[in-house]
Amino acid sequence: DAGVIQSPRHEVTEMGQEVTLRCKPISGHNSLFWYRQTMMRGLELLIYFNNNVPIDDSGMPEDRFSAKMPNASFSTLKIQPSEPRDSAVYFCASSLVQGGILYGYTFGSGTRLTVV
Amino acid sequence: GNSVTQMEGPVTLSEEAFLTINCTYTATGYPSLFWYVQYPGEGLQLLLKATKADDKGSNKGFEATYRKETTSFHLEKGSVQVSDSAVYFCALRNAGNNRKLIWGLGTSLAVNP
């Protein structure tokens, strides 16, 4: 299994530009999570999906952030317009829960976003 | 509500020293408990887990015992190596079909040769 695949690994963009981060979860996993990690705030859950449906987006900082999961094998996190304070490492994770049992919770390698 | 509290870092040790990173939790029912490790420039990786009271999770020389009476899941290693330098995260998941993990803030460990 290739694990959770995120792209790009690094992104540098100018303030005001649109940024799209991509994630391919582990095949068969039924939940997907987007996290943001910064020195100041640590690891923050932004949003998560269950069976491609957004369940909890209370961690999304503001309307500039949006996330979609059009199918079980792909998700995007979009920031439009981007701001310097959005600079962080963004992680995607996927998991499988069946019958109340957690079978795996795996992180991707992250996308390091720098907004200048 | 549910929460995880970890000891603040950074923790700095010499090679072969004994490591303890404290983790306590607040949760309803009987959560599962996890330790994840994040090496520099990488994502978080599962290090070990325990799903019920008195279970001991172990991996790569690390151990943690699920203590319900003290609501703790402290991470220990008898002899650390430079390669153990990383950030360690404690997390819990409530029982049932809950998909979310509740995370501690992470503890940075630096091991000097």
Tab-separated table of C-alpha atoms in Angstrom:
chain	number	residue	atom	x	y	z
A	1	ASP	CA	0.000	0.000	0.000
A	2	ALA	CA	1.364	3.404	-0.953
A	3	GLY	CA	-0.093	5.077	2.110
A	4	VAL	CA	-1.798	8.455	2.139
A	5	ILE	CA	-0.459	10.533	-0.739
A	6	GLN	CA	-0.402	14.290	-0.603
A	7	SER	CA	0.620	16.766	-3.240
A	8	PRO	CA	2.437	18.979	-3.615
A	9	ARG	CA	5.059	18.436	-0.897
A	10	HIS	CA	5.951	22.115	-0.931
A	11	GLU	CA	4.025	25.123	-2.178
A	12	VAL	CA	5.147	28.720	-2.224
A	13	THR	CA	2.607	31.247	-3.374
A	14	GLU	CA	1.954	34.945	-3.263
A	15	MET	CA	-0.644	36.457	-1.004
A	16	GLY	CA	-4.028	36.593	-2.693
A	17	GLN	CA	-3.478	33.571	-4.883
A	18	GLU	CA	-5.595	30.441	-4.781
A	19	VAL	CA	-3.943	27.341	-3.365
A	20	THR	CA	-5.197	23.781	-3.805
A	21	LEU	CA	-3.825	20.920	-1.753
A	22	ARG	CA	-4.558	17.353	-2.767
A	23	CYS	CA	-4.896	14.073	-0.932
A	24	LYS	CA	-5.355	10.466	-1.949
A	25	PRO	CA	-6.389	8.338	1.037
A	26	ILE	CA	-5.563	4.705	1.568
A	27	SER	CA	-7.810	2.520	-0.534
A	28	GLY	CA	-10.658	1.105	1.564
A	29	HIS	CA	-10.458	3.737	4.269
A	30	ASN	CA	-13.810	5.405	4.937
A	31	SER	CA	-12.808	8.589	6.745
A	32	LEU	CA	-10.520	11.429	5.718
A	33	PHE	CA	-9.136	14.242	7.840
A	34	TRP	CA	-7.424	17.542	7.038
A	35	TYR	CA	-5.080	18.975	9.690
A	36	ARG	CA	-2.982	22.102	9.931
A	37	GLN	CA	0.222	22.197	11.979
A	38	THR	CA	2.017	25.334	13.113
A	39	MET	CA	4.494	26.091	15.856
A	40	MET	CA	2.023	28.423	17.546
A	41	ARG	CA	-1.092	26.262	17.494
A	42	GLY	CA	0.255	22.752	17.114
A	43	LEU	CA	-1.921	20.205	15.307
A	44	GLU	CA	-5.434	21.437	14.462
A	45	LEU	CA	-8.206	19.381	12.880
A	46	LEU	CA	-9.764	21.455	10.113
A	47	ILE	CA	-12.415	19.126	8.714
A	48	TYR	CA	-13.195	15.479	8.349
A	49	PHE	CA	-15.253	13.360	5.977
A	50	ASN	CA	-16.973	10.058	6.516
A	51	ASN	CA	-17.853	8.108	3.378
A	52	ASN	CA	-17.073	11.261	1.342
A	53	VAL	CA	-19.528	13.400	3.327
A	54	PRO	CA	-18.221	16.310	5.430
A	55	ILE	CA	-19.079	15.578	9.046
A	56	ASP	CA	-17.393	18.282	11.066
A	57	ASP	CA	-15.911	21.454	9.589
A	58	SER	CA	-15.858	23.425	12.814
A	59	GLY	CA	-12.085	23.683	12.617
A	60	MET	CA	-12.044	25.457	9.265
A	61	PRO	CA	-10.663	28.887	10.115
A	62	GLU	CA	-12.825	30.999	7.810
A	63	ASP	CA	-14.666	31.148	4.529
A	64	ARG	CA	-11.439	31.358	2.594
A	65	PHE	CA	-10.961	27.654	3.308
A	66	SER	CA	-13.001	24.964	1.597
A	67	ALA	CA	-12.643	21.216	1.264
A	68	LYS	CA	-14.213	18.676	-1.036
A	69	MET	CA	-14.203	14.943	-1.405
A	70	PRO	CA	-15.799	14.117	-4.751
A	71	ASN	CA	-15.064	10.402	-4.420
A	72	ALA	CA	-13.518	7.885	-2.062
A	73	SER	CA	-10.034	8.263	-3.507
A	74	PHE	CA	-9.539	12.009	-3.674
A	75	SER	CA	-9.920	15.138	-1.589
A	76	THR	CA	-8.879	18.761	-1.949
A	77	LEU	CA	-8.348	21.606	0.473
A	78	LYS	CA	-8.562	25.011	-1.167
A	79	ILE	CA	-7.560	28.395	0.211
A	80	GLN	CA	-8.790	31.394	-1.736
A	81	PRO	CA	-7.430	34.015	-1.328
A	82	SER	CA	-4.351	32.887	0.570
A	83	GLU	CA	-2.745	35.004	3.286
A	84	PRO	CA	0.699	34.847	4.949
A	85	ARG	CA	-0.886	33.577	8.178
A	86	ASP	CA	-2.009	30.465	6.293
A	87	SER	CA	1.628	29.361	6.096
A	88	ALA	CA	1.782	25.962	7.786
A	89	VAL	CA	2.147	22.272	7.132
A	90	TYR	CA	-1.151	20.724	6.057
A	91	PHE	CA	-1.642	17.030	6.698
A	92	CYS	CA	-4.198	14.645	5.343
A	93	ALA	CA	-5.013	11.444	7.209
A	94	SER	CA	-7.349	8.568	6.478
A	95	SER	CA	-8.824	5.860	8.655
A	96	LEU	CA	-11.089	2.853	8.625
A	97	VAL	CA	-13.685	2.358	11.328
A	98	GLN	CA	-16.016	-0.610	11.077
A	99	GLY	CA	-18.235	-2.031	13.758
A	100	GLY	CA	-16.780	0.421	16.228
A	101	ILE	CA	-13.225	-0.822	15.678
A	102	LEU	CA	-10.495	1.447	14.374
A	103	TYR	CA	-8.391	-0.475	11.884
A	104	GLY	CA	-5.956	2.246	10.954
A	105	TYR	CA	-5.350	5.975	11.138
A	106	THR	CA	-2.586	6.997	8.769
A	107	PHE	CA	-1.088	10.368	7.927
A	108	GLY	CA	0.365	11.610	4.682
A	109	SER	CA	3.744	13.331	4.535
A	110	GLY	CA	2.158	16.766	4.474
A	111	THR	CA	2.248	19.837	2.268
A	112	ARG	CA	4.393	22.697	3.498
A	113	LEU	CA	2.659	25.898	2.399
A	114	THR	CA	4.422	29.235	2.420
A	115	VAL	CA	2.441	32.339	1.510
A	116	VAL	CA	4.619	35.378	0.856
B	1	GLY	CA	-15.268	17.096	27.375
B	2	ASN	CA	-12.560	14.786	26.112
B	3	SER	CA	-9.008	15.987	26.317
B	4	VAL	CA	-5.388	14.855	26.357
B	5	THR	CA	-2.663	16.565	28.359
B	6	GLN	CA	1.012	15.940	27.680
B	7	MET	CA	4.045	17.161	29.511
B	8	GLU	CA	5.531	20.245	27.953
B	9	GLY	CA	8.754	19.980	26.074
B	10	PRO	CA	11.280	20.221	24.864
B	11	VAL	CA	12.838	17.222	26.530
B	12	THR	CA	16.586	16.936	26.067
B	13	LEU	CA	18.405	13.722	26.988
B	14	SER	CA	21.749	12.114	26.436
B	15	GLU	CA	21.977	8.899	24.465
B	16	GLU	CA	21.109	5.794	26.537
B	17	ALA	CA	19.163	7.812	29.097
B	18	PHE	CA	15.747	6.711	30.343
B	19	LEU	CA	12.761	8.471	28.806
B	20	THR	CA	9.352	9.210	30.252
B	21	ILE	CA	6.809	11.434	28.540
B	22	ASN	CA	3.687	11.884	30.638
B	23	CYS	CA	0.200	11.758	29.150
B	24	THR	CA	-3.085	11.991	31.016
B	25	TYR	CA	-6.559	12.060	29.582
B	26	THR	CA	-10.156	12.967	30.292
B	27	ALA	CA	-12.816	10.929	28.555
B	28	THR	CA	-16.152	9.269	29.048
B	29	GLY	CA	-16.306	5.507	28.918
B	30	TYR	CA	-13.336	3.452	27.832
B	31	PRO	CA	-11.302	5.172	25.139
B	32	SER	CA	-8.489	3.709	23.085
B	33	LEU	CA	-5.141	5.413	23.595
B	34	PHE	CA	-2.348	6.060	21.125
B	35	TRP	CA	1.156	7.403	20.832
B	36	TYR	CA	2.202	8.852	17.491
B	37	VAL	CA	5.697	9.998	16.525
B	38	GLN	CA	6.621	12.712	14.040
B	39	TYR	CA	10.179	12.730	12.736
B	40	PRO	CA	11.503	15.987	11.263
B	41	GLY	CA	9.880	16.805	7.942
B	42	GLU	CA	7.494	13.861	8.048
B	43	GLY	CA	3.905	13.088	8.924
B	44	LEU	CA	2.762	11.454	12.139
B	45	GLN	CA	3.237	7.702	12.434
B	46	LEU	CA	1.541	5.359	14.849
B	47	LEU	CA	4.065	4.239	17.476
B	48	LEU	CA	1.883	2.140	19.762
B	49	LYS	CA	-1.627	1.829	21.093
B	50	ALA	CA	-3.741	0.245	23.822
B	51	THR	CA	-7.445	-0.399	23.624
B	52	LYS	CA	-8.402	-1.366	27.181
B	53	ALA	CA	-7.331	-0.865	30.761
B	54	ASP	CA	-4.037	-2.493	31.789
B	55	ASP	CA	-3.075	-3.148	28.178
B	56	LYS	CA	0.557	-2.390	27.393
B	57	GLY	CA	1.420	-1.102	23.951
B	58	SER	CA	5.003	-1.550	22.790
B	59	ASN	CA	7.073	-0.897	19.692
B	60	LYS	CA	10.728	-0.097	18.898
B	61	GLY	CA	11.650	-0.286	22.588
B	62	PHE	CA	8.918	2.150	23.607
B	63	GLU	CA	6.174	1.104	26.013
B	64	ALA	CA	3.037	2.636	27.479
B	65	THR	CA	0.508	1.098	29.848
B	66	TYR	CA	-3.169	2.089	29.880
B	67	ARG	CA	-3.874	3.013	33.518
B	68	LYS	CA	-7.550	3.695	34.041
B	69	GLU	CA	-7.190	4.399	37.745
B	70	THR	CA	-4.842	7.302	37.039
B	71	THR	CA	-6.218	8.077	33.533
B	72	SER	CA	-2.682	7.951	32.203
B	73	PHE	CA	-0.742	6.502	29.283
B	74	HIS	CA	2.862	7.521	29.898
B	75	LEU	CA	5.438	6.734	27.230
B	76	GLU	CA	8.708	5.144	28.345
B	77	LYS	CA	11.908	3.878	26.811
B	78	GLY	CA	14.790	2.422	28.743
B	79	SER	CA	17.628	3.678	26.547
B	80	VAL	CA	17.050	6.394	23.978
B	81	GLN	CA	19.035	6.856	20.791
B	82	VAL	CA	19.799	9.927	18.730
B	83	SER	CA	17.412	8.558	16.109
B	84	ASP	CA	14.533	8.842	18.621
B	85	SER	CA	14.689	12.628	18.343
B	86	ALA	CA	11.194	13.579	17.224
B	87	VAL	CA	7.895	15.004	18.426
B	88	TYR	CA	5.637	12.575	20.287
B	89	PHE	CA	1.856	12.945	20.352
B	90	CYS	CA	-0.560	11.247	22.733
B	91	ALA	CA	-4.139	10.773	21.489
B	92	LEU	CA	-7.403	9.128	22.453
B	93	ARG	CA	-10.426	7.826	20.601
B	94	ASN	CA	-13.731	7.239	22.306
B	95	ALA	CA	-15.384	3.872	21.907
B	96	GLY	CA	-17.982	3.173	19.274
B	97	ASN	CA	-18.074	4.478	15.737
B	98	ASN	CA	-16.290	7.676	16.628
B	99	ARG	CA	-13.855	8.627	13.884
B	100	LYS	CA	-12.050	11.511	15.562
B	101	LEU	CA	-8.850	11.298	17.555
B	102	ILE	CA	-8.348	13.830	20.331
B	103	TRP	CA	-4.733	14.990	20.322
B	104	GLY	CA	-2.278	16.248	22.877
B	105	LEU	CA	-0.071	19.188	21.935
B	106	GLY	CA	2.993	17.068	21.351
B	107	THR	CA	6.288	16.782	23.211
B	108	SER	CA	9.554	17.445	21.424
B	109	LEU	CA	12.425	15.103	22.302
B	110	ALA	CA	16.041	15.837	21.437
B	111	VAL	CA	18.630	13.139	22.136
B	112	ASN	CA	22.275	14.214	22.141
B	113	PRO	CA	25.138	11.828	21.393
